[in-house]
CSV table of C-alpha atoms in Angstrom, one decimal:
chain,number,residue,atom,x,y,z
U,1303,MET,CA,-3.2,0.0,3.8
U,1304,SER,CA,-0.2,-2.2,4.2
U,1305,GLY,CA,1.3,-5.0,1.1
U,1306,LEU,CA,-0.7,-2.3,-1.0
U,1307,THR,CA,1.3,-2.0,-5.0
U,1308,PHE,CA,-0.2,0.0,-7.7
U,1309,PHE,CA,0.3,-0.7,-11.5
U,1310,SER,CA,0.2,1.1,-14.6
U,1311,LYS,CA,1.2,0.7,-18.3
U,1312,VAL,CA,1.7,3.6,-19.3
U,1313,PRO,CA,3.4,6.6,-17.9
U,1314,ALA,CA,2.0,9.6,-18.9
U,1315,LEU,CA,-1.9,7.9,-18.0
U,1316,LYS,CA,-1.0,6.6,-14.9
U,1317,LYS,CA,-5.2,5.1,-14.9
U,1318,TRP,CA,-4.3,2.1,-18.1
U,1319,ILE,CA,-3.0,-0.2,-20.0
U,1320,PRO,CA,-2.0,-1.0,-24.2
U,1321,LEU,CA,-2.2,-4.5,-24.4
U,1322,PHE,CA,-0.8,-4.7,-27.7
U,1323,LEU,CA,2.1,-3.5,-26.5
U,1324,VAL,CA,4.6,-4.4,-29.4
U,1325,LEU,CA,3.6,-4.1,-33.7
U,1326,LEU,CA,6.2,-5.7,-35.6
U,1327,PHE,CA,6.1,-4.0,-38.6
U,1328,PHE,CA,9.7,-1.0,-38.6
U,1329,SER,CA,7.7,1.6,-40.6
U,1330,LEU,CA,5.1,2.9,-38.3
U,1331,TRP,CA,7.4,5.8,-37.2
U,1332,PHE,CA,8.0,6.6,-41.0
U,1333,PRO,CA,6.9,10.8,-41.3
U,1334,TRP,CA,3.6,11.9,-42.9
U,1335,ASN,CA,5.7,12.7,-45.8
U,1336,ASN,CA,7.9,9.7,-46.9
U,1337,ARG,CA,5.0,8.3,-49.6
U,1338,ASP,CA,8.1,7.6,-52.6
U,1339,SER,CA,7.4,3.7,-52.2
U,1340,GLY,CA,4.9,3.0,-50.3
U,1341,SER,CA,5.3,3.5,-45.9
U,1342,VAL,CA,3.0,2.6,-42.6
U,1343,HIS,CA,2.2,6.8,-41.3
U,1344,SER,CA,0.6,6.2,-38.3
U,1345,SER,CA,-0.4,9.3,-35.7
U,1346,THR,CA,-1.4,8.6,-32.0
U,1347,GLN,CA,-3.9,10.3,-29.5
U,1348,LEU,CA,-5.5,10.3,-26.2
U,1349,ALA,CA,-9.6,9.2,-26.9
U,1350,MET,CA,-11.7,7.0,-23.9
U,1351,GLY,CA,-9.0,7.1,-21.4
U,1352,THR,CA,-6.0,5.6,-23.2
U,1353,LEU,CA,-3.1,5.8,-26.7
U,1354,VAL,CA,-5.0,5.0,-29.6
U,1355,THR,CA,-2.7,5.1,-32.7
U,1356,VAL,CA,-4.2,4.8,-36.5
U,1357,SER,CA,-2.2,3.1,-39.0
U,1358,THR,CA,-2.2,2.9,-42.5
U,1359,TRP,CA,-0.2,1.8,-45.5
U,1360,GLY,CA,-0.3,3.5,-49.3
U,1361,THR,CA,1.8,5.8,-50.6
U,1362,GLY,CA,1.3,9.3,-51.1
U,1363,ASP,CA,-2.8,10.5,-50.4
U,1364,VAL,CA,-1.9,15.1,-50.0
U,1365,ASP,CA,-5.6,14.3,-47.5
U,1366,GLU,CA,-4.4,11.3,-45.4
U,1367,GLY,CA,-3.7,14.5,-42.2
U,1368,LYS,CA,-7.3,15.9,-42.3
U,1369,LYS,CA,-8.9,12.0,-42.8
U,1370,VAL,CA,-6.6,10.6,-40.0
U,1371,ALA,CA,-8.6,13.3,-38.1
U,1372,ARG,CA,-12.1,12.3,-38.8
U,1373,ILE,CA,-11.3,8.9,-38.0
U,1374,PHE,CA,-10.3,10.2,-34.7
U,1375,GLU,CA,-13.3,12.3,-35.1
U,1376,ARG,CA,-15.8,9.6,-35.4
U,1377,ILE,CA,-13.8,7.7,-32.1
U,1378,ARG,CA,-14.6,10.9,-29.9
U,1379,GLN,CA,-17.4,11.3,-30.9
U,1380,VAL,CA,-18.7,7.7,-29.6
U,1381,GLU,CA,-16.6,8.8,-26.4
U,1382,ALA,CA,-19.8,11.4,-26.7
U,1383,ILE,CA,-22.2,9.1,-26.3
U,1384,ALA,CA,-21.3,6.2,-23.9
U,1385,SER,CA,-19.0,8.0,-21.6
U,1386,ARG,CA,-20.3,7.6,-18.2
U,1387,GLN,CA,-18.0,10.1,-15.7
U,1388,ASP,CA,-19.1,13.2,-18.5
U,1389,ALA,CA,-21.7,14.8,-17.8
U,1390,ASN,CA,-23.2,15.9,-20.4
U,1391,SER,CA,-23.5,12.1,-22.0
U,1392,PRO,CA,-26.6,9.6,-22.8
U,1393,VAL,CA,-25.8,7.4,-20.4
U,1394,TYR,CA,-24.3,10.1,-17.2
U,1395,ARG,CA,-28.0,11.3,-17.4
U,1396,ILE,CA,-29.6,7.9,-17.3
U,1397,ASN,CA,-27.2,6.4,-14.8
U,1398,HIS,CA,-28.1,9.5,-13.1
U,1399,SER,CA,-31.7,9.4,-12.9
U,1400,PRO,CA,-32.2,5.2,-12.9
U,1401,GLN,CA,-36.3,5.3,-12.3
U,1402,THR,CA,-36.6,7.4,-16.0
U,1403,LYS,CA,-37.6,5.5,-18.8
U,1404,HIS,CA,-35.4,7.8,-21.2
U,1405,VAL,CA,-37.0,7.1,-24.6
U,1406,ALA,CA,-35.2,7.6,-28.0
U,1407,PRO,CA,-31.7,7.4,-26.8
U,1408,PRO,CA,-28.9,8.0,-29.6
U,1409,GLU,CA,-28.8,4.8,-32.2
U,1410,ALA,CA,-25.3,4.6,-31.1
U,1411,LEU,CA,-26.1,3.5,-27.8
U,1412,VAL,CA,-29.2,1.3,-28.5
U,1413,THR,CA,-26.7,-0.4,-31.2
U,1414,ILE,CA,-23.7,-1.1,-28.2
U,1415,ILE,CA,-27.0,-2.1,-25.2
U,1416,GLU,CA,-28.5,-4.3,-27.7
U,1417,LYS,CA,-25.0,-6.2,-28.3
U,1418,GLY,CA,-24.2,-5.6,-24.3
U,1419,LEU,CA,-27.3,-7.5,-24.3
U,1420,GLU,CA,-27.3,-9.6,-27.0
U,1421,ILE,CA,-22.9,-11.5,-25.2
U,1422,ARG,CA,-24.9,-11.1,-21.9
U,1423,GLN,CA,-27.3,-13.5,-22.2
U,1424,GLN,CA,-24.2,-15.8,-24.1
U,1425,SER,CA,-22.5,-15.7,-22.0
U,1426,GLN,CA,-24.7,-16.2,-18.6
U,1427,GLY,CA,-24.2,-13.3,-17.5
U,1428,ALA,CA,-20.8,-13.3,-17.4
U,1429,PHE,CA,-20.8,-10.5,-20.0
U,1430,ASP,CA,-22.4,-7.0,-18.1
U,1431,PRO,CA,-22.8,-4.3,-19.2
U,1432,GLY,CA,-24.6,-2.7,-15.8
U,1433,LEU,CA,-21.8,-3.1,-12.9
U,1434,ALA,CA,-21.0,0.7,-12.6
U,1435,SER,CA,-21.9,0.7,-9.5
U,1436,LEU,CA,-19.6,-2.1,-8.2
U,1437,LEU,CA,-16.8,-0.8,-10.2
U,1438,ASP,CA,-17.4,2.4,-7.6
U,1439,LEU,CA,-17.8,-0.2,-4.6
U,1440,TRP,CA,-14.0,-0.7,-5.9
U,1441,GLY,CA,-12.5,1.8,-7.3
U,1442,PHE,CA,-13.1,1.4,-11.0
U,1443,THR,CA,-14.5,5.0,-11.4
U,1444,HIS,CA,-11.8,6.0,-13.3
U,1445,GLY,CA,-9.2,3.6,-13.7
U,1446,VAL,CA,-6.8,1.7,-11.1
U,1447,PRO,CA,-7.7,3.8,-7.9
U,1448,GLU,CA,-5.1,6.0,-6.5
U,1449,LYS,CA,-6.1,4.6,-2.9
U,1450,GLY,CA,-7.1,0.7,-3.6
U,1451,ALA,CA,-8.3,-0.6,-1.2
U,1452,LEU,CA,-10.5,-3.9,-0.4
U,1453,PRO,CA,-14.5,-2.7,-0.6
U,1454,GLU,CA,-15.9,-3.4,2.7
U,1455,GLN,CA,-18.1,-7.0,3.1
U,1456,ASN,CA,-20.8,-4.8,4.2
U,1457,ASP,CA,-21.2,-3.1,1.4
U,1458,LEU,CA,-20.5,-5.9,-1.1
U,1459,SER,CA,-22.4,-8.2,0.5
U,1460,ALA,CA,-25.6,-5.0,-0.4
U,1461,TRP,CA,-24.8,-4.2,-3.6
U,1462,LEU,CA,-25.5,-8.8,-4.1
U,1463,GLU,CA,-28.8,-7.7,-2.0
U,1464,LYS,CA,-29.4,-5.3,-4.1
U,1465,ARG,CA,-29.1,-7.4,-7.7
U,1466,ASN,CA,-30.3,-10.5,-6.2
U,1467,GLN,CA,-33.8,-8.0,-5.4
U,1468,PHE,CA,-34.2,-8.2,-9.5
U,1469,PRO,CA,-35.4,-12.2,-10.5
U,1470,GLU,CA,-34.8,-10.9,-13.8
U,1471,TYR,CA,-31.7,-8.9,-15.4
U,1472,GLY,CA,-32.2,-4.5,-14.4
U,1473,ILE,CA,-31.4,-3.0,-18.4
U,1474,HIS,CA,-34.8,-3.1,-20.4
U,1475,LEU,CA,-34.3,-2.2,-23.5
U,1476,ASN,CA,-37.7,-2.3,-25.5
U,1477,LYS,CA,-38.9,-1.2,-29.5
U,1478,ASP,CA,-43.0,-0.7,-29.6
U,1479,PRO,CA,-44.5,-0.3,-32.7
U,1480,ASN,CA,-43.8,2.7,-34.6
U,1481,GLY,CA,-40.0,2.2,-33.4
U,1482,THR,CA,-40.0,4.2,-30.1
U,1483,VAL,CA,-36.2,2.4,-28.5
U,1484,THR,CA,-37.0,2.8,-24.6
U,1485,LEU,CA,-34.7,1.9,-21.8
U,1486,HIS,CA,-35.4,1.6,-18.6
U,1487,LEU,CA,-32.0,0.4,-15.0
U,1488,ASP,CA,-34.7,-0.9,-12.3
U,1489,GLY,CA,-32.6,1.0,-8.9
U,1490,ASP,CA,-29.5,2.4,-8.9
U,1491,VAL,CA,-28.2,-1.5,-8.4
U,1492,PHE,CA,-27.7,-1.8,-11.8
U,1493,ALA,CA,-26.2,1.5,-13.8
U,1494,LEU,CA,-24.2,1.5,-17.4
U,1495,ASP,CA,-21.1,1.5,-18.0
U,1496,LEU,CA,-19.6,0.1,-21.4
U,1497,GLY,CA,-16.1,0.5,-20.7
U,1498,ALA,CA,-15.8,-3.1,-22.2
U,1499,ILE,CA,-18.1,-2.5,-25.7
U,1500,ALA,CA,-18.1,0.9,-26.3
U,1501,LYS,CA,-14.6,1.6,-27.0
U,1502,GLY,CA,-14.9,-1.6,-29.7
U,1503,TYR,CA,-17.9,0.1,-31.5
U,1504,ALA,CA,-15.7,3.0,-31.7
U,1505,LEU,CA,-12.9,1.6,-33.5
U,1506,ASP,CA,-15.9,-0.5,-35.5
U,1507,GLN,CA,-17.2,2.9,-37.1
U,1508,ALA,CA,-13.5,4.5,-37.2
U,1509,MET,CA,-12.9,2.0,-39.2
U,1510,ALA,CA,-15.5,2.6,-41.2
U,1511,THR,CA,-14.8,6.0,-41.5
U,1512,MET,CA,-10.9,5.2,-42.8
U,1513,LYS,CA,-12.2,2.9,-45.6
U,1514,GLN,CA,-15.5,5.8,-45.9
U,1515,SER,CA,-12.3,8.1,-46.7
U,1516,GLY,CA,-10.5,6.2,-49.8
U,1517,ILE,CA,-8.6,4.3,-47.5
U,1518,GLN,CA,-8.9,0.8,-47.3
U,1519,ASP,CA,-5.2,-0.7,-45.6
U,1520,GLY,CA,-4.6,-0.3,-42.1
U,1521,LEU,CA,-4.8,-1.0,-38.5
U,1522,ILE,CA,-6.9,1.2,-35.6
U,1523,ILE,CA,-5.8,0.5,-32.1
U,1524,GLY,CA,-7.4,1.2,-28.4
U,1525,GLY,CA,-5.5,-0.1,-25.9
U,1526,GLY,CA,-6.3,-3.8,-25.3
U,1527,ASP,CA,-8.3,-3.6,-29.0
U,1528,MET,CA,-7.5,-3.6,-32.4
U,1529,ILE,CA,-9.4,-3.8,-36.0
U,1530,ILE,CA,-7.5,-4.2,-39.2
U,1531,ALA,CA,-7.7,-3.8,-42.9
U,1532,GLY,CA,-6.6,-4.7,-46.3
U,1533,SER,CA,-2.8,-5.6,-45.8
U,1534,LYS,CA,1.2,-3.5,-45.6
U,1535,GLY,CA,1.6,-3.4,-49.0
U,1536,GLY,CA,0.0,-7.0,-50.0
U,1537,LYS,CA,2.4,-8.3,-46.8
U,1538,PRO,CA,-0.1,-9.6,-43.9
U,1539,TRP,CA,0.2,-7.4,-40.5
U,1540,ARG,CA,1.8,-8.6,-37.0
U,1541,ILE,CA,1.2,-7.8,-33.8
U,1542,GLY,CA,2.7,-9.0,-30.6
U,1543,ILE,CA,0.3,-10.1,-27.8
U,1544,GLN,CA,2.0,-9.8,-24.6
U,1545,HIS,CA,2.9,-11.6,-21.7
U,1546,PRO,CA,0.3,-11.5,-19.1
U,1547,ARG,CA,3.8,-11.4,-16.3
U,1548,ASP,CA,6.2,-10.1,-18.4
U,1549,ARG,CA,5.7,-6.7,-19.9
U,1550,ASP,CA,8.6,-7.0,-21.8
U,1551,LYS,CA,8.1,-10.1,-23.6
U,1552,VAL,CA,5.6,-10.5,-25.8
U,1553,MET,CA,4.1,-14.8,-25.8
U,1554,ALA,CA,2.1,-14.4,-29.5
U,1555,GLN,CA,2.8,-12.9,-33.2
U,1556,VAL,CA,-0.8,-12.6,-35.1
U,1557,GLU,CA,-0.6,-12.0,-38.5
U,1558,VAL,CA,-3.4,-10.6,-40.7
U,1559,MET,CA,-3.7,-10.3,-44.3
U,1560,GLY,CA,-7.6,-8.7,-44.5
U,1561,ASP,CA,-10.3,-7.8,-42.5
U,1562,MET,CA,-10.5,-8.5,-38.6
U,1563,ALA,CA,-10.8,-7.6,-35.0
U,1564,LEU,CA,-8.5,-8.2,-32.2
U,1565,ALA,CA,-9.1,-7.3,-28.4
U,1566,THR,CA,-6.8,-8.6,-25.1
U,1567,SER,CA,-8.9,-8.8,-21.6
U,1568,GLY,CA,-6.3,-9.7,-19.1
U,1569,ASP,CA,-6.1,-9.7,-15.6
U,1570,TYR,CA,-2.9,-7.1,-15.7
U,1571,GLU,CA,-4.7,-4.1,-17.6
U,1572,ARG,CA,-5.5,-2.7,-14.2
U,1573,PHE,CA,-5.2,-3.6,-10.3
U,1574,PHE,CA,-3.8,-3.1,-7.7
U,1575,MET,CA,-2.5,-6.0,-4.8
U,1576,VAL,CA,-3.9,-6.0,-1.5
U,1577,ASN,CA,-1.4,-8.4,0.5
U,1578,GLY,CA,0.5,-10.7,-2.6
U,1579,GLU,CA,-3.4,-11.0,-4.1
U,1580,ARG,CA,-4.4,-9.0,-7.6
U,1581,GLN,CA,-7.6,-6.5,-7.2
U,1582,HIS,CA,-7.8,-6.4,-10.5
U,1583,HIS,CA,-10.7,-4.7,-12.7
U,1584,ILE,CA,-13.2,-7.8,-14.5
U,1585,LEU,CA,-15.4,-8.0,-11.6
U,1586,ASP,CA,-17.7,-11.1,-12.0
U,1587,SER,CA,-21.5,-10.2,-10.9
U,1588,LYS,CA,-22.6,-13.6,-9.0
U,1589,THR,CA,-20.0,-12.3,-6.2
U,1590,GLY,CA,-19.1,-8.8,-6.4
U,1591,LYS,CA,-15.2,-10.0,-7.0
U,1592,PRO,CA,-13.0,-10.1,-9.9
U,1593,SER,CA,-13.2,-13.0,-11.6
U,1594,ARG,CA,-10.9,-16.0,-9.9
U,1595,SER,CA,-11.1,-18.0,-13.5
U,1596,GLY,CA,-7.7,-19.0,-14.0
U,1597,LEU,CA,-7.9,-17.1,-16.3
U,1598,ILE,CA,-5.3,-14.4,-16.2
U,1599,SER,CA,-5.1,-13.6,-20.4
U,1600,VAL,CA,-7.5,-14.1,-23.6
U,1601,SER,CA,-7.9,-12.9,-26.5
U,1602,ILE,CA,-11.0,-12.9,-29.0
U,1603,GLN,CA,-10.8,-12.2,-32.4
U,1604,ALA,CA,-13.5,-11.6,-34.7
U,1605,ASN,CA,-15.3,-9.7,-37.6
U,1606,GLU,CA,-16.0,-7.0,-35.2
U,1607,ALA,CA,-14.2,-4.5,-32.8
U,1608,MET,CA,-18.5,-4.4,-30.7
U,1609,VAL,CA,-18.3,-8.7,-30.5
U,1610,ALA,CA,-14.3,-9.1,-29.7
U,1611,ASP,CA,-14.0,-6.5,-27.1
U,1612,ALA,CA,-17.4,-8.2,-25.5
U,1613,LEU,CA,-16.8,-11.4,-25.6
U,1614,SER,CA,-13.0,-10.8,-24.6
U,1615,THR,CA,-14.2,-10.1,-21.2
U,1616,ALA,CA,-17.1,-12.5,-20.7
U,1617,VAL,CA,-14.6,-15.5,-21.2
U,1618,PHE,CA,-12.3,-14.3,-18.8
U,1619,VAL,CA,-14.6,-14.7,-16.3
U,1620,LEU,CA,-15.8,-17.4,-17.2
U,1621,GLY,CA,-12.9,-19.9,-17.3
U,1622,MET,CA,-11.3,-21.6,-19.8
U,1623,GLU,CA,-13.7,-24.6,-19.9
U,1624,LYS,CA,-16.9,-22.9,-20.2
U,1625,GLY,CA,-14.9,-19.9,-22.1
U,1626,LYS,CA,-13.9,-22.3,-24.6
U,1627,ALA,CA,-17.6,-23.9,-25.2
U,1628,LEU,CA,-18.7,-20.5,-26.1
U,1629,ILE,CA,-15.9,-19.8,-28.5
U,1630,GLU,CA,-17.1,-22.9,-30.1
U,1631,GLN,CA,-20.9,-22.2,-30.2
U,1632,LEU,CA,-19.8,-18.5,-32.2
U,1633,ASP,CA,-19.8,-18.4,-35.8
U,1634,GLY,CA,-16.6,-16.0,-37.1
U,1635,VAL,CA,-15.3,-16.2,-33.1
U,1636,GLU,CA,-11.8,-17.7,-32.1
U,1637,GLY,CA,-9.5,-17.2,-29.2
U,1638,MET,CA,-6.3,-18.0,-27.1
U,1639,LEU,CA,-6.6,-18.1,-23.8
U,1640,VAL,CA,-3.5,-18.5,-20.9
U,1641,GLN,CA,-4.1,-19.6,-17.5
U,1642,GLU,CA,-2.2,-19.3,-14.1
U,1643,ASN,CA,-0.9,-23.0,-13.3
U,1644,GLY,CA,0.5,-21.7,-17.4
U,1645,GLU,CA,-2.1,-23.9,-19.2
U,1646,ARG,CA,-3.3,-22.5,-22.6
U,1647,TRP,CA,-5.5,-23.1,-25.1
U,1648,LYS,CA,-6.3,-21.3,-28.7
U,1649,SER,CA,-9.1,-22.0,-30.9
U,1650,PRO,CA,-7.9,-23.2,-34.6
U,1651,GLN,CA,-8.6,-20.6,-37.0
U,1652,PHE,CA,-6.7,-18.0,-34.5
U,1653,LYS,CA,-4.3,-16.3,-36.9
U,1654,GLY,CA,-1.7,-16.5,-34.7
U,1655,GLN,CA,0.9,-18.7,-33.3
U,1656,TRP,CA,3.0,-19.0,-30.1
U,1657,LEU,CA,6.1,-17.5,-29.7
U,1658,ASP,CA,7.8,-20.0,-27.9
U,1659,GLU,CA,6.3,-22.3,-31.6
U,1660,GLN,CA,7.6,-20.8,-33.9
U,1661,LYS,CA,11.0,-21.3,-32.6
U,1662,ASN,CA,10.7,-24.7,-32.2
U,1663,ASP,CA,10.0,-25.0,-36.3
C-alpha cells in the first residue's frame, strides 16, 4: 500500500520493541567471574517474544548461573500457559473452543485473568484481555504485520456488531462453592490475548524465584516491563525511559532502592504507518481501532509488574484526564504521562524525573 512504513526496534526480532532502552549503571556486562568488590551480573535471553534481561548485584555466588537459569525457566513456564500462539497452551485451547466451559484452568492463568478482569472494570473497559480477534484483524498477531494494511471497514463493523450483541462482557470466570473454577467465552468475538498483562505476571514470578534462591538485589526487564528489588551495592538502580519520538534519547530517569515494578506503553512499540498516520497495537475496544486518546507514552509504577503492565495500557487508552484520575484513585500506583502535543504529567510519588528538569536544577 502506498504510504506504508514499518517500524521495529530490535532488528534480530523484527517485530518487538523493548521500551526501556537505557540502564544507567555502568557494570551491566561485567563477566560472571568478576566477584571481588561486587558488581552487576547480567544475562539476556529471548522469552515471551522479547529480550529479557536478568541482572543481579553481589560479591559472588558459585551457583548464581544456576539460579538465573531457574529464573528464566519460570518465565518460560508462564509463557507456556499464557501464549495464544502455542497450540499446546491452555489459552490457545480456550480460544479455539470458545463455546466450551473450561473447568479448572491452570492456577496461574486464573490469577492473570482475574486481575485482567479487575483492571478492565476499574478502567471501564480501557484494558481488555479479550481482544485477540481484533488484534488479528489489524495484523498484530505476532508483532508488527509483515504486510501492514488497514482492515476492511466491513470487517471492523462486523467485529463491533458482534461485540455489541453481548450487553455484559463476554469473558466469564466463576468459582463454585467447592472452589472449582470455570472459564467461558461468549462466541468467537471474545478471545483471550494476555500480552498486556501476562508478561508482567511472568516478571513477578521471576522475581519471586530470584528471592527464593537467596538473591535479594536485582532487576528483571522484559520489553517495556521491569521489576526491581533491593539496591546496587547500597546505591539506587538508575533506569532511563525512552523518549517516544526519538529512539536514541532518554526523556526521564528513575532511581529506585527497594521493591518496585515499572511498565511503559507507547504508540512507538509496534506500529506501521499508512499515509502518514500511525497505526499502533494499543487498540480501543470501543472503536475497534488504535487508541487516539492523545497519549503517546505512559509509564506506570506499582507494587506488581502485572498491575503496572495492564494499567499502562489502560491509561494509554483512557487519555490524560481519565488516566490521571484512575492513577490517583488506586493505592500504590503512580504514573508519568506524555501527550502528542507535548503536554506531560507525573504523579507526586513517581520515582523519576524529567531529564530536562534535572538539567535546570
